[in-house]
């Protein structure tokens, strides 16, 4: 399968614990995005990378959240000291860099976080 | 601030009925417009997109959308829905970072 893959698909944790999600984008895609989606809402932008550089972060991304893409390939999203409000689906998407970029994002199936 | 609004939260139709889902955005500049679909248990995938040119764009599975610049709208249409169109539909706008509407859940009754 050459699509965007995310791991784990579902994580249940207790409040206060740290969790980490991994995203492997489509191999030739330079851009990688993280979104959060809660029930009844559309995906909310969190951050994006171009290669290993984190170019933009949403105000939604509090200092408990950190994302990395150390070698410009896979990315991790870590949430420290989780809170019940962090329960959501965390989506990763990738896209090729311009000029081949048509703006389309290719999404993974998401990592669902449940904080008890 | 830039935003994307979808007017219908949940739409229920019978097979063969016509569909129109509303989408409006607030931004005065040039935008790229998208509709994504999420079938039950699947990831988001692109349905269609508008960049420039003909404001009536056609996508997969018989869907089309019309960009009306004066109304800041990009409504999705399909003349005759099928049961397999049951899904959640998201309008998205590249501001340039991609922002999504809240989504419209479409249920098609067989």
JSON list of C-alpha atoms in Angstrom, two decimals:
[
{"chain": "A", "resi": 1, "resn": "UNK", "atom": "CA", "xyz": [0.00, 0.00, 0.00]},
{"chain": "A", "resi": 2, "resn": "UNK", "atom": "CA", "xyz": [1.51, 3.34, -1.02]},
{"chain": "A", "resi": 3, "resn": "UNK", "atom": "CA", "xyz": [-0.91, 5.65, 0.76]},
{"chain": "A", "resi": 4, "resn": "UNK", "atom": "CA", "xyz": [-0.48, 7.63, 3.96]},
{"chain": "A", "resi": 5, "resn": "UNK", "atom": "CA", "xyz": [-0.24, 5.34, 6.95]},
{"chain": "A", "resi": 6, "resn": "UNK", "atom": "CA", "xyz": [-0.80, 6.19, 10.59]},
{"chain": "A", "resi": 7, "resn": "UNK", "atom": "CA", "xyz": [-0.02, 4.28, 13.73]},
{"chain": "A", "resi": 8, "resn": "UNK", "atom": "CA", "xyz": [-1.60, 3.41, 16.06]},
{"chain": "A", "resi": 9, "resn": "UNK", "atom": "CA", "xyz": [-5.12, 3.45, 14.70]},
{"chain": "A", "resi": 10, "resn": "UNK", "atom": "CA", "xyz": [-6.60, 3.70, 18.16]},
{"chain": "A", "resi": 11, "resn": "UNK", "atom": "CA", "xyz": [-5.03, 4.72, 21.45]},
{"chain": "A", "resi": 12, "resn": "UNK", "atom": "CA", "xyz": [-6.75, 4.67, 24.83]},
{"chain": "A", "resi": 13, "resn": "UNK", "atom": "CA", "xyz": [-4.90, 6.40, 27.61]},
{"chain": "A", "resi": 14, "resn": "UNK", "atom": "CA", "xyz": [-5.44, 7.81, 31.04]},
{"chain": "A", "resi": 15, "resn": "UNK", "atom": "CA", "xyz": [-5.47, 11.52, 31.65]},
{"chain": "A", "resi": 16, "resn": "UNK", "atom": "CA", "xyz": [-1.99, 12.83, 32.31]},
{"chain": "A", "resi": 17, "resn": "UNK", "atom": "CA", "xyz": [-0.18, 10.25, 30.20]},
{"chain": "A", "resi": 18, "resn": "UNK", "atom": "CA", "xyz": [1.86, 11.09, 27.12]},
{"chain": "A", "resi": 19, "resn": "UNK", "atom": "CA", "xyz": [0.98, 9.66, 23.73]},
{"chain": "A", "resi": 20, "resn": "UNK", "atom": "CA", "xyz": [2.77, 9.66, 20.39]},
{"chain": "A", "resi": 21, "resn": "UNK", "atom": "CA", "xyz": [1.35, 9.14, 16.93]},
{"chain": "A", "resi": 22, "resn": "UNK", "atom": "CA", "xyz": [3.32, 8.33, 13.84]},
{"chain": "A", "resi": 23, "resn": "UNK", "atom": "CA", "xyz": [2.58, 9.21, 10.24]},
{"chain": "A", "resi": 24, "resn": "UNK", "atom": "CA", "xyz": [4.29, 7.85, 7.15]},
{"chain": "A", "resi": 25, "resn": "UNK", "atom": "CA", "xyz": [3.40, 10.00, 4.14]},
{"chain": "A", "resi": 26, "resn": "UNK", "atom": "CA", "xyz": [3.41, 9.01, 0.51]},
{"chain": "A", "resi": 27, "resn": "UNK", "atom": "CA", "xyz": [7.10, 8.66, -0.26]},
{"chain": "A", "resi": 28, "resn": "UNK", "atom": "CA", "xyz": [7.54, 11.40, -2.85]},
{"chain": "A", "resi": 29, "resn": "UNK", "atom": "CA", "xyz": [5.47, 13.97, -0.94]},
{"chain": "A", "resi": 30, "resn": "UNK", "atom": "CA", "xyz": [7.40, 16.83, 0.61]},
{"chain": "A", "resi": 31, "resn": "UNK", "atom": "CA", "xyz": [4.57, 18.32, 2.61]},
{"chain": "A", "resi": 32, "resn": "UNK", "atom": "CA", "xyz": [3.02, 16.69, 5.64]},
{"chain": "A", "resi": 33, "resn": "UNK", "atom": "CA", "xyz": [0.06, 17.98, 7.62]},
{"chain": "A", "resi": 34, "resn": "UNK", "atom": "CA", "xyz": [-1.56, 17.16, 10.94]},
{"chain": "A", "resi": 35, "resn": "UNK", "atom": "CA", "xyz": [-5.24, 17.79, 11.55]},
{"chain": "A", "resi": 36, "resn": "UNK", "atom": "CA", "xyz": [-7.55, 17.06, 14.45]},
{"chain": "A", "resi": 37, "resn": "UNK", "atom": "CA", "xyz": [-11.15, 16.03, 13.98]},
{"chain": "A", "resi": 38, "resn": "UNK", "atom": "CA", "xyz": [-13.79, 15.80, 16.65]},
{"chain": "A", "resi": 39, "resn": "UNK", "atom": "CA", "xyz": [-17.28, 14.39, 16.31]},
{"chain": "A", "resi": 40, "resn": "UNK", "atom": "CA", "xyz": [-19.51, 16.51, 14.13]},
{"chain": "A", "resi": 41, "resn": "UNK", "atom": "CA", "xyz": [-16.70, 18.77, 13.01]},
{"chain": "A", "resi": 42, "resn": "UNK", "atom": "CA", "xyz": [-14.46, 19.01, 10.02]},
{"chain": "A", "resi": 43, "resn": "UNK", "atom": "CA", "xyz": [-10.72, 18.52, 10.27]},
{"chain": "A", "resi": 44, "resn": "UNK", "atom": "CA", "xyz": [-8.96, 21.37, 12.09]},
{"chain": "A", "resi": 45, "resn": "UNK", "atom": "CA", "xyz": [-5.48, 22.32, 10.96]},
{"chain": "A", "resi": 46, "resn": "UNK", "atom": "CA", "xyz": [-2.74, 21.78, 13.54]},
{"chain": "A", "resi": 47, "resn": "UNK", "atom": "CA", "xyz": [0.58, 22.08, 11.76]},
{"chain": "A", "resi": 48, "resn": "UNK", "atom": "CA", "xyz": [2.46, 21.32, 8.59]},
{"chain": "A", "resi": 49, "resn": "UNK", "atom": "CA", "xyz": [5.96, 20.49, 7.44]},
{"chain": "A", "resi": 50, "resn": "UNK", "atom": "CA", "xyz": [7.80, 21.02, 4.24]},
{"chain": "A", "resi": 51, "resn": "UNK", "atom": "CA", "xyz": [10.50, 18.39, 4.32]},
{"chain": "A", "resi": 52, "resn": "UNK", "atom": "CA", "xyz": [11.84, 18.59, 7.89]},
{"chain": "A", "resi": 53, "resn": "UNK", "atom": "CA", "xyz": [10.90, 22.22, 8.47]},
{"chain": "A", "resi": 54, "resn": "UNK", "atom": "CA", "xyz": [7.78, 22.95, 10.48]},
{"chain": "A", "resi": 55, "resn": "UNK", "atom": "CA", "xyz": [6.38, 25.94, 8.64]},
{"chain": "A", "resi": 56, "resn": "UNK", "atom": "CA", "xyz": [3.15, 26.69, 10.39]},
{"chain": "A", "resi": 57, "resn": "UNK", "atom": "CA", "xyz": [1.46, 25.90, 13.66]},
{"chain": "A", "resi": 58, "resn": "UNK", "atom": "CA", "xyz": [-2.13, 26.57, 14.60]},
{"chain": "A", "resi": 59, "resn": "UNK", "atom": "CA", "xyz": [-3.06, 28.29, 17.84]},
{"chain": "A", "resi": 60, "resn": "UNK", "atom": "CA", "xyz": [-4.88, 25.03, 18.60]},
{"chain": "A", "resi": 61, "resn": "UNK", "atom": "CA", "xyz": [-1.47, 23.45, 19.08]},
{"chain": "A", "resi": 62, "resn": "UNK", "atom": "CA", "xyz": [-0.80, 24.18, 22.75]},
{"chain": "A", "resi": 63, "resn": "UNK", "atom": "CA", "xyz": [2.64, 23.70, 24.26]},
{"chain": "A", "resi": 64, "resn": "UNK", "atom": "CA", "xyz": [1.61, 20.18, 25.29]},
{"chain": "A", "resi": 65, "resn": "UNK", "atom": "CA", "xyz": [1.67, 19.25, 21.61]},
{"chain": "A", "resi": 66, "resn": "UNK", "atom": "CA", "xyz": [4.83, 18.80, 19.64]},
{"chain": "A", "resi": 67, "resn": "UNK", "atom": "CA", "xyz": [5.36, 17.54, 16.14]},
{"chain": "A", "resi": 68, "resn": "UNK", "atom": "CA", "xyz": [8.56, 16.52, 14.42]},
{"chain": "A", "resi": 69, "resn": "UNK", "atom": "CA", "xyz": [9.66, 15.33, 11.05]},
{"chain": "A", "resi": 70, "resn": "UNK", "atom": "CA", "xyz": [13.34, 14.76, 11.67]},
{"chain": "A", "resi": 71, "resn": "UNK", "atom": "CA", "xyz": [14.47, 13.42, 8.32]},
{"chain": "A", "resi": 72, "resn": "UNK", "atom": "CA", "xyz": [11.75, 14.82, 6.16]},
{"chain": "A", "resi": 73, "resn": "UNK", "atom": "CA", "xyz": [10.06, 11.47, 5.88]},
{"chain": "A", "resi": 74, "resn": "UNK", "atom": "CA", "xyz": [7.82, 10.19, 8.68]},
{"chain": "A", "resi": 75, "resn": "UNK", "atom": "CA", "xyz": [6.43, 12.50, 11.33]},
{"chain": "A", "resi": 76, "resn": "UNK", "atom": "CA", "xyz": [5.44, 12.12, 14.96]},
{"chain": "A", "resi": 77, "resn": "UNK", "atom": "CA", "xyz": [2.87, 14.04, 16.94]},
{"chain": "A", "resi": 78, "resn": "UNK", "atom": "CA", "xyz": [3.30, 13.86, 20.70]},
{"chain": "A", "resi": 79, "resn": "UNK", "atom": "CA", "xyz": [0.77, 15.01, 23.25]},
{"chain": "A", "resi": 80, "resn": "UNK", "atom": "CA", "xyz": [2.07, 15.41, 26.76]},
{"chain": "A", "resi": 81, "resn": "UNK", "atom": "CA", "xyz": [-0.07, 15.29, 29.90]},
{"chain": "A", "resi": 82, "resn": "UNK", "atom": "CA", "xyz": [-3.16, 14.35, 27.95]},
{"chain": "A", "resi": 83, "resn": "UNK", "atom": "CA", "xyz": [-6.52, 15.84, 28.90]},
{"chain": "A", "resi": 84, "resn": "UNK", "atom": "CA", "xyz": [-9.98, 14.54, 28.17]},
{"chain": "A", "resi": 85, "resn": "UNK", "atom": "CA", "xyz": [-10.43, 17.38, 25.70]},
{"chain": "A", "resi": 86, "resn": "UNK", "atom": "CA", "xyz": [-7.64, 15.90, 23.60]},
{"chain": "A", "resi": 87, "resn": "UNK", "atom": "CA", "xyz": [-9.89, 12.98, 22.68]},
{"chain": "A", "resi": 88, "resn": "UNK", "atom": "CA", "xyz": [-10.24, 13.19, 18.92]},
{"chain": "A", "resi": 89, "resn": "UNK", "atom": "CA", "xyz": [-9.17, 11.69, 15.63]},
{"chain": "A", "resi": 90, "resn": "UNK", "atom": "CA", "xyz": [-5.73, 12.87, 14.62]},
{"chain": "A", "resi": 91, "resn": "UNK", "atom": "CA", "xyz": [-5.36, 12.92, 10.86]},
{"chain": "A", "resi": 92, "resn": "UNK", "atom": "CA", "xyz": [-2.20, 13.06, 8.84]},
{"chain": "A", "resi": 93, "resn": "UNK", "atom": "CA", "xyz": [-2.11, 14.16, 5.23]},
{"chain": "A", "resi": 94, "resn": "UNK", "atom": "CA", "xyz": [0.59, 14.67, 2.66]},
{"chain": "A", "resi": 95, "resn": "UNK", "atom": "CA", "xyz": [0.96, 16.47, -0.62]},
{"chain": "A", "resi": 96, "resn": "UNK", "atom": "CA", "xyz": [3.68, 16.98, -3.18]},
{"chain": "A", "resi": 97, "resn": "UNK", "atom": "CA", "xyz": [5.55, 20.26, -3.30]},
{"chain": "A", "resi": 98, "resn": "UNK", "atom": "CA", "xyz": [4.70, 22.82, -5.97]},
{"chain": "A", "resi": 99, "resn": "UNK", "atom": "CA", "xyz": [4.72, 23.06, -8.96]},
{"chain": "A", "resi": 100, "resn": "UNK", "atom": "CA", "xyz": [3.31, 19.55, -9.00]},
{"chain": "A", "resi": 101, "resn": "UNK", "atom": "CA", "xyz": [1.13, 20.39, -6.02]},
{"chain": "A", "resi": 102, "resn": "UNK", "atom": "CA", "xyz": [-2.48, 20.75, -7.05]},
{"chain": "A", "resi": 103, "resn": "UNK", "atom": "CA", "xyz": [-3.52, 21.52, -3.51]},
{"chain": "A", "resi": 104, "resn": "UNK", "atom": "CA", "xyz": [-4.98, 18.07, -2.98]},
{"chain": "A", "resi": 105, "resn": "UNK", "atom": "CA", "xyz": [-4.22, 16.47, 0.34]},
{"chain": "A", "resi": 106, "resn": "UNK", "atom": "CA", "xyz": [-3.90, 12.71, 0.66]},
{"chain": "A", "resi": 107, "resn": "UNK", "atom": "CA", "xyz": [-5.16, 11.59, 4.02]},
{"chain": "A", "resi": 108, "resn": "UNK", "atom": "CA", "xyz": [-4.37, 8.63, 6.20]},
{"chain": "A", "resi": 109, "resn": "UNK", "atom": "CA", "xyz": [-7.05, 6.77, 8.09]},
{"chain": "A", "resi": 110, "resn": "UNK", "atom": "CA", "xyz": [-6.31, 8.62, 11.30]},
{"chain": "A", "resi": 111, "resn": "UNK", "atom": "CA", "xyz": [-5.34, 7.79, 14.84]},
{"chain": "A", "resi": 112, "resn": "UNK", "atom": "CA", "xyz": [-8.20, 7.91, 17.29]},
{"chain": "A", "resi": 113, "resn": "UNK", "atom": "CA", "xyz": [-7.27, 9.05, 20.78]},
{"chain": "A", "resi": 114, "resn": "UNK", "atom": "CA", "xyz": [-9.50, 8.36, 23.77]},
{"chain": "A", "resi": 115, "resn": "UNK", "atom": "CA", "xyz": [-8.44, 9.94, 27.04]},
{"chain": "A", "resi": 116, "resn": "UNK", "atom": "CA", "xyz": [-10.15, 8.46, 30.09]},
{"chain": "B", "resi": 1, "resn": "UNK", "atom": "CA", "xyz": [-10.99, 35.70, 9.46]},
{"chain": "B", "resi": 2, "resn": "UNK", "atom": "CA", "xyz": [-11.15, 33.04, 6.81]},
{"chain": "B", "resi": 3, "resn": "UNK", "atom": "CA", "xyz": [-13.83, 30.44, 7.36]},
{"chain": "B", "resi": 4, "resn": "UNK", "atom": "CA", "xyz": [-15.79, 27.75, 5.57]},
{"chain": "B", "resi": 5, "resn": "UNK", "atom": "CA", "xyz": [-19.48, 27.18, 6.25]},
{"chain": "B", "resi": 6, "resn": "UNK", "atom": "CA", "xyz": [-21.59, 24.20, 5.30]},
{"chain": "B", "resi": 7, "resn": "UNK", "atom": "CA", "xyz": [-25.27, 24.81, 5.66]},
{"chain": "B", "resi": 8, "resn": "UNK", "atom": "CA", "xyz": [-26.61, 21.33, 6.12]},
{"chain": "B", "resi": 9, "resn": "UNK", "atom": "CA", "xyz": [-25.53, 19.16, 9.01]},
{"chain": "B", "resi": 10, "resn": "UNK", "atom": "CA", "xyz": [-27.45, 16.03, 8.03]},
{"chain": "B", "resi": 11, "resn": "UNK", "atom": "CA", "xyz": [-29.30, 15.36, 4.80]},
{"chain": "B", "resi": 12, "resn": "UNK", "atom": "CA", "xyz": [-31.50, 12.33, 4.26]},
{"chain": "B", "resi": 13, "resn": "UNK", "atom": "CA", "xyz": [-32.57, 11.43, 0.73]},
{"chain": "B", "resi": 14, "resn": "UNK", "atom": "CA", "xyz": [-34.10, 8.52, -1.07]},
{"chain": "B", "resi": 15, "resn": "UNK", "atom": "CA", "xyz": [-32.25, 6.89, -3.94]},
{"chain": "B", "resi": 16, "resn": "UNK", "atom": "CA", "xyz": [-32.59, 8.77, -7.24]},
{"chain": "B", "resi": 17, "resn": "UNK", "atom": "CA", "xyz": [-33.27, 12.07, -5.51]},
{"chain": "B", "resi": 18, "resn": "UNK", "atom": "CA", "xyz": [-31.19, 15.08, -6.48]},
{"chain": "B", "resi": 19, "resn": "UNK", "atom": "CA", "xyz": [-28.59, 16.43, -4.11]},
{"chain": "B", "resi": 20, "resn": "UNK", "atom": "CA", "xyz": [-27.26, 19.89, -3.44]},
{"chain": "B", "resi": 21, "resn": "UNK", "atom": "CA", "xyz": [-24.98, 20.64, -0.50]},
{"chain": "B", "resi": 22, "resn": "UNK", "atom": "CA", "xyz": [-24.15, 24.23, 0.26]},
{"chain": "B", "resi": 23, "resn": "UNK", "atom": "CA", "xyz": [-20.70, 25.63, 0.97]},
{"chain": "B", "resi": 24, "resn": "UNK", "atom": "CA", "xyz": [-19.72, 29.24, 1.54]},
{"chain": "B", "resi": 25, "resn": "UNK", "atom": "CA", "xyz": [-16.40, 30.73, 2.45]},
{"chain": "B", "resi": 26, "resn": "UNK", "atom": "CA", "xyz": [-15.29, 34.09, 3.69]},
{"chain": "B", "resi": 27, "resn": "UNK", "atom": "CA", "xyz": [-12.18, 35.43, 2.04]},
{"chain": "B", "resi": 28, "resn": "UNK", "atom": "CA", "xyz": [-11.72, 38.14, -0.53]},
{"chain": "B", "resi": 29, "resn": "UNK", "atom": "CA", "xyz": [-8.66, 36.76, -2.26]},
{"chain": "B", "resi": 30, "resn": "UNK", "atom": "CA", "xyz": [-8.01, 33.98, -4.71]},
{"chain": "B", "resi": 31, "resn": "UNK", "atom": "CA", "xyz": [-8.84, 30.56, -3.35]},
{"chain": "B", "resi": 32, "resn": "UNK", "atom": "CA", "xyz": [-8.73, 26.96, -4.42]},
{"chain": "B", "resi": 33, "resn": "UNK", "atom": "CA", "xyz": [-11.85, 25.01, -3.54]},
{"chain": "B", "resi": 34, "resn": "UNK", "atom": "CA", "xyz": [-12.35, 21.34, -2.80]},
{"chain": "B", "resi": 35, "resn": "UNK", "atom": "CA", "xyz": [-14.92, 18.81, -1.82]},
{"chain": "B", "resi": 36, "resn": "UNK", "atom": "CA", "xyz": [-13.75, 15.77, 0.12]},
{"chain": "B", "resi": 37, "resn": "UNK", "atom": "CA", "xyz": [-15.79, 12.70, 0.96]},
{"chain": "B", "resi": 38, "resn": "UNK", "atom": "CA", "xyz": [-15.42, 10.26, 3.82]},
{"chain": "B", "resi": 39, "resn": "UNK", "atom": "CA", "xyz": [-17.22, 6.95, 3.39]},
{"chain": "B", "resi": 40, "resn": "UNK", "atom": "CA", "xyz": [-17.97, 5.01, 6.56]},
{"chain": "B", "resi": 41, "resn": "UNK", "atom": "CA", "xyz": [-14.78, 3.55, 7.96]},
{"chain": "B", "resi": 42, "resn": "UNK", "atom": "CA", "xyz": [-12.59, 5.06, 5.27]},
{"chain": "B", "resi": 43, "resn": "UNK", "atom": "CA", "xyz": [-10.20, 7.98, 5.02]},
{"chain": "B", "resi": 44, "resn": "UNK", "atom": "CA", "xyz": [-10.96, 11.34, 3.50]},
{"chain": "B", "resi": 45, "resn": "UNK", "atom": "CA", "xyz": [-10.62, 11.40, -0.25]},
{"chain": "B", "resi": 46, "resn": "UNK", "atom": "CA", "xyz": [-10.91, 14.06, -2.87]},
{"chain": "B", "resi": 47, "resn": "UNK", "atom": "CA", "xyz": [-14.21, 14.31, -4.73]},
{"chain": "B", "resi": 48, "resn": "UNK", "atom": "CA", "xyz": [-13.45, 17.32, -6.90]},
{"chain": "B", "resi": 49, "resn": "UNK", "atom": "CA", "xyz": [-11.55, 20.60, -6.96]},
{"chain": "B", "resi": 50, "resn": "UNK", "atom": "CA", "xyz": [-11.64, 24.04, -8.53]},
{"chain": "B", "resi": 51, "resn": "UNK", "atom": "CA", "xyz": [-8.58, 26.12, -9.31]},
{"chain": "B", "resi": 52, "resn": "UNK", "atom": "CA", "xyz": [-9.49, 28.32, -12.23]},
{"chain": "B", "resi": 53, "resn": "UNK", "atom": "CA", "xyz": [-11.33, 28.35, -15.52]},
{"chain": "B", "resi": 54, "resn": "UNK", "atom": "CA", "xyz": [-14.77, 26.84, -15.96]},
{"chain": "B", "resi": 55, "resn": "UNK", "atom": "CA", "xyz": [-16.60, 27.42, -12.68]},
{"chain": "B", "resi": 56, "resn": "UNK", "atom": "CA", "xyz": [-18.55, 24.18, -13.14]},
{"chain": "B", "resi": 57, "resn": "UNK", "atom": "CA", "xyz": [-16.28, 21.32, -12.22]},
{"chain": "B", "resi": 58, "resn": "UNK", "atom": "CA", "xyz": [-16.96, 17.64, -12.46]},
{"chain": "B", "resi": 59, "resn": "UNK", "atom": "CA", "xyz": [-15.64, 15.07, -10.08]},
{"chain": "B", "resi": 60, "resn": "UNK", "atom": "CA", "xyz": [-15.80, 11.38, -9.50]},
{"chain": "B", "resi": 61, "resn": "UNK", "atom": "CA", "xyz": [-18.98, 9.33, -9.23]},
{"chain": "B", "resi": 62, "resn": "UNK", "atom": "CA", "xyz": [-21.16, 11.86, -11.05]},
{"chain": "B", "resi": 63, "resn": "UNK", "atom": "CA", "xyz": [-20.64, 14.72, -8.62]},
{"chain": "B", "resi": 64, "resn": "UNK", "atom": "CA", "xyz": [-20.20, 18.29, -9.78]},
{"chain": "B", "resi": 65, "resn": "UNK", "atom": "CA", "xyz": [-19.78, 21.65, -8.11]},
{"chain": "B", "resi": 66, "resn": "UNK", "atom": "CA", "xyz": [-20.25, 25.22, -9.19]},
{"chain": "B", "resi": 67, "resn": "UNK", "atom": "CA", "xyz": [-18.06, 28.09, -8.06]},
{"chain": "B", "resi": 68, "resn": "UNK", "atom": "CA", "xyz": [-19.98, 31.36, -7.85]},
{"chain": "B", "resi": 69, "resn": "UNK", "atom": "CA", "xyz": [-17.42, 34.00, -6.98]},
{"chain": "B", "resi": 70, "resn": "UNK", "atom": "CA", "xyz": [-19.95, 36.74, -6.29]},
{"chain": "B", "resi": 71, "resn": "UNK", "atom": "CA", "xyz": [-21.65, 34.56, -3.70]},
{"chain": "B", "resi": 72, "resn": "UNK", "atom": "CA", "xyz": [-18.45, 33.05, -2.27]},
{"chain": "B", "resi": 73, "resn": "UNK", "atom": "CA", "xyz": [-20.07, 29.69, -2.79]},
{"chain": "B", "resi": 74, "resn": "UNK", "atom": "CA", "xyz": [-19.02, 26.27, -4.04]},
{"chain": "B", "resi": 75, "resn": "UNK", "atom": "CA", "xyz": [-22.08, 24.04, -3.87]},
{"chain": "B", "resi": 76, "resn": "UNK", "atom": "CA", "xyz": [-21.92, 20.32, -4.53]},
{"chain": "B", "resi": 77, "resn": "UNK", "atom": "CA", "xyz": [-24.54, 18.64, -6.70]},
{"chain": "B", "resi": 78, "resn": "UNK", "atom": "CA", "xyz": [-25.52, 15.26, -7.98]},
{"chain": "B", "resi": 79, "resn": "UNK", "atom": "CA", "xyz": [-28.62, 14.70, -10.12]},
{"chain": "B", "resi": 80, "resn": "UNK", "atom": "CA", "xyz": [-29.44, 11.25, -8.79]},
{"chain": "B", "resi": 81, "resn": "UNK", "atom": "CA", "xyz": [-27.95, 9.85, -5.59]},
{"chain": "B", "resi": 82, "resn": "UNK", "atom": "CA", "xyz": [-27.32, 6.21, -4.86]},
{"chain": "B", "resi": 83, "resn": "UNK", "atom": "CA", "xyz": [-27.26, 4.31, -1.59]},
{"chain": "B", "resi": 84, "resn": "UNK", "atom": "CA", "xyz": [-23.48, 4.08, -1.95]},
{"chain": "B", "resi": 85, "resn": "UNK", "atom": "CA", "xyz": [-23.23, 7.88, -1.72]},
{"chain": "B", "resi": 86, "resn": "UNK", "atom": "CA", "xyz": [-23.98, 7.63, 1.99]},
{"chain": "B", "resi": 87, "resn": "UNK", "atom": "CA", "xyz": [-20.99, 9.40, 3.51]},
{"chain": "B", "resi": 88, "resn": "UNK", "atom": "CA", "xyz": [-19.80, 12.61, 5.10]},
{"chain": "B", "resi": 89, "resn": "UNK", "atom": "CA", "xyz": [-18.97, 15.45, 2.73]},
{"chain": "B", "resi": 90, "resn": "UNK", "atom": "CA", "xyz": [-16.55, 18.24, 3.56]},
{"chain": "B", "resi": 91, "resn": "UNK", "atom": "CA", "xyz": [-16.02, 21.47, 1.71]},
{"chain": "B", "resi": 92, "resn": "UNK", "atom": "CA", "xyz": [-12.47, 22.80, 1.96]},
{"chain": "B", "resi": 93, "resn": "UNK", "atom": "CA", "xyz": [-10.72, 25.97, 0.93]},
{"chain": "B", "resi": 94, "resn": "UNK", "atom": "CA", "xyz": [-7.02, 26.59, 0.47]},
{"chain": "B", "resi": 95, "resn": "UNK", "atom": "CA", "xyz": [-6.42, 29.90, 2.20]},
{"chain": "B", "resi": 96, "resn": "UNK", "atom": "CA", "xyz": [-3.56, 28.77, 1.49]},
{"chain": "B", "resi": 97, "resn": "UNK", "atom": "CA", "xyz": [-3.59, 26.31, 4.37]},
{"chain": "B", "resi": 98, "resn": "UNK", "atom": "CA", "xyz": [-6.48, 23.91, 3.87]},
{"chain": "B", "resi": 99, "resn": "UNK", "atom": "CA", "xyz": [-9.50, 24.65, 6.04]},
{"chain": "B", "resi": 100, "resn": "UNK", "atom": "CA", "xyz": [-12.55, 22.48, 6.21]},
{"chain": "B", "resi": 101, "resn": "UNK", "atom": "CA", "xyz": [-16.20, 23.06, 6.86]},
{"chain": "B", "resi": 102, "resn": "UNK", "atom": "CA", "xyz": [-17.95, 21.14, 9.61]},
{"chain": "B", "resi": 103, "resn": "UNK", "atom": "CA", "xyz": [-19.21, 18.56, 7.15]},
{"chain": "B", "resi": 104, "resn": "UNK", "atom": "CA", "xyz": [-22.57, 17.33, 5.94]},
{"chain": "B", "resi": 105, "resn": "UNK", "atom": "CA", "xyz": [-23.65, 13.80, 6.68]},
{"chain": "B", "resi": 106, "resn": "UNK", "atom": "CA", "xyz": [-25.59, 12.35, 3.77]},
{"chain": "B", "resi": 107, "resn": "UNK", "atom": "CA", "xyz": [-27.81, 9.34, 4.32]},
{"chain": "B", "resi": 108, "resn": "UNK", "atom": "CA", "xyz": [-29.35, 7.78, 1.23]},
{"chain": "B", "resi": 109, "resn": "UNK", "atom": "CA", "xyz": [-32.22, 5.42, 1.88]},
{"chain": "B", "resi": 110, "resn": "UNK", "atom": "CA", "xyz": [-32.51, 2.48, -0.52]}
]
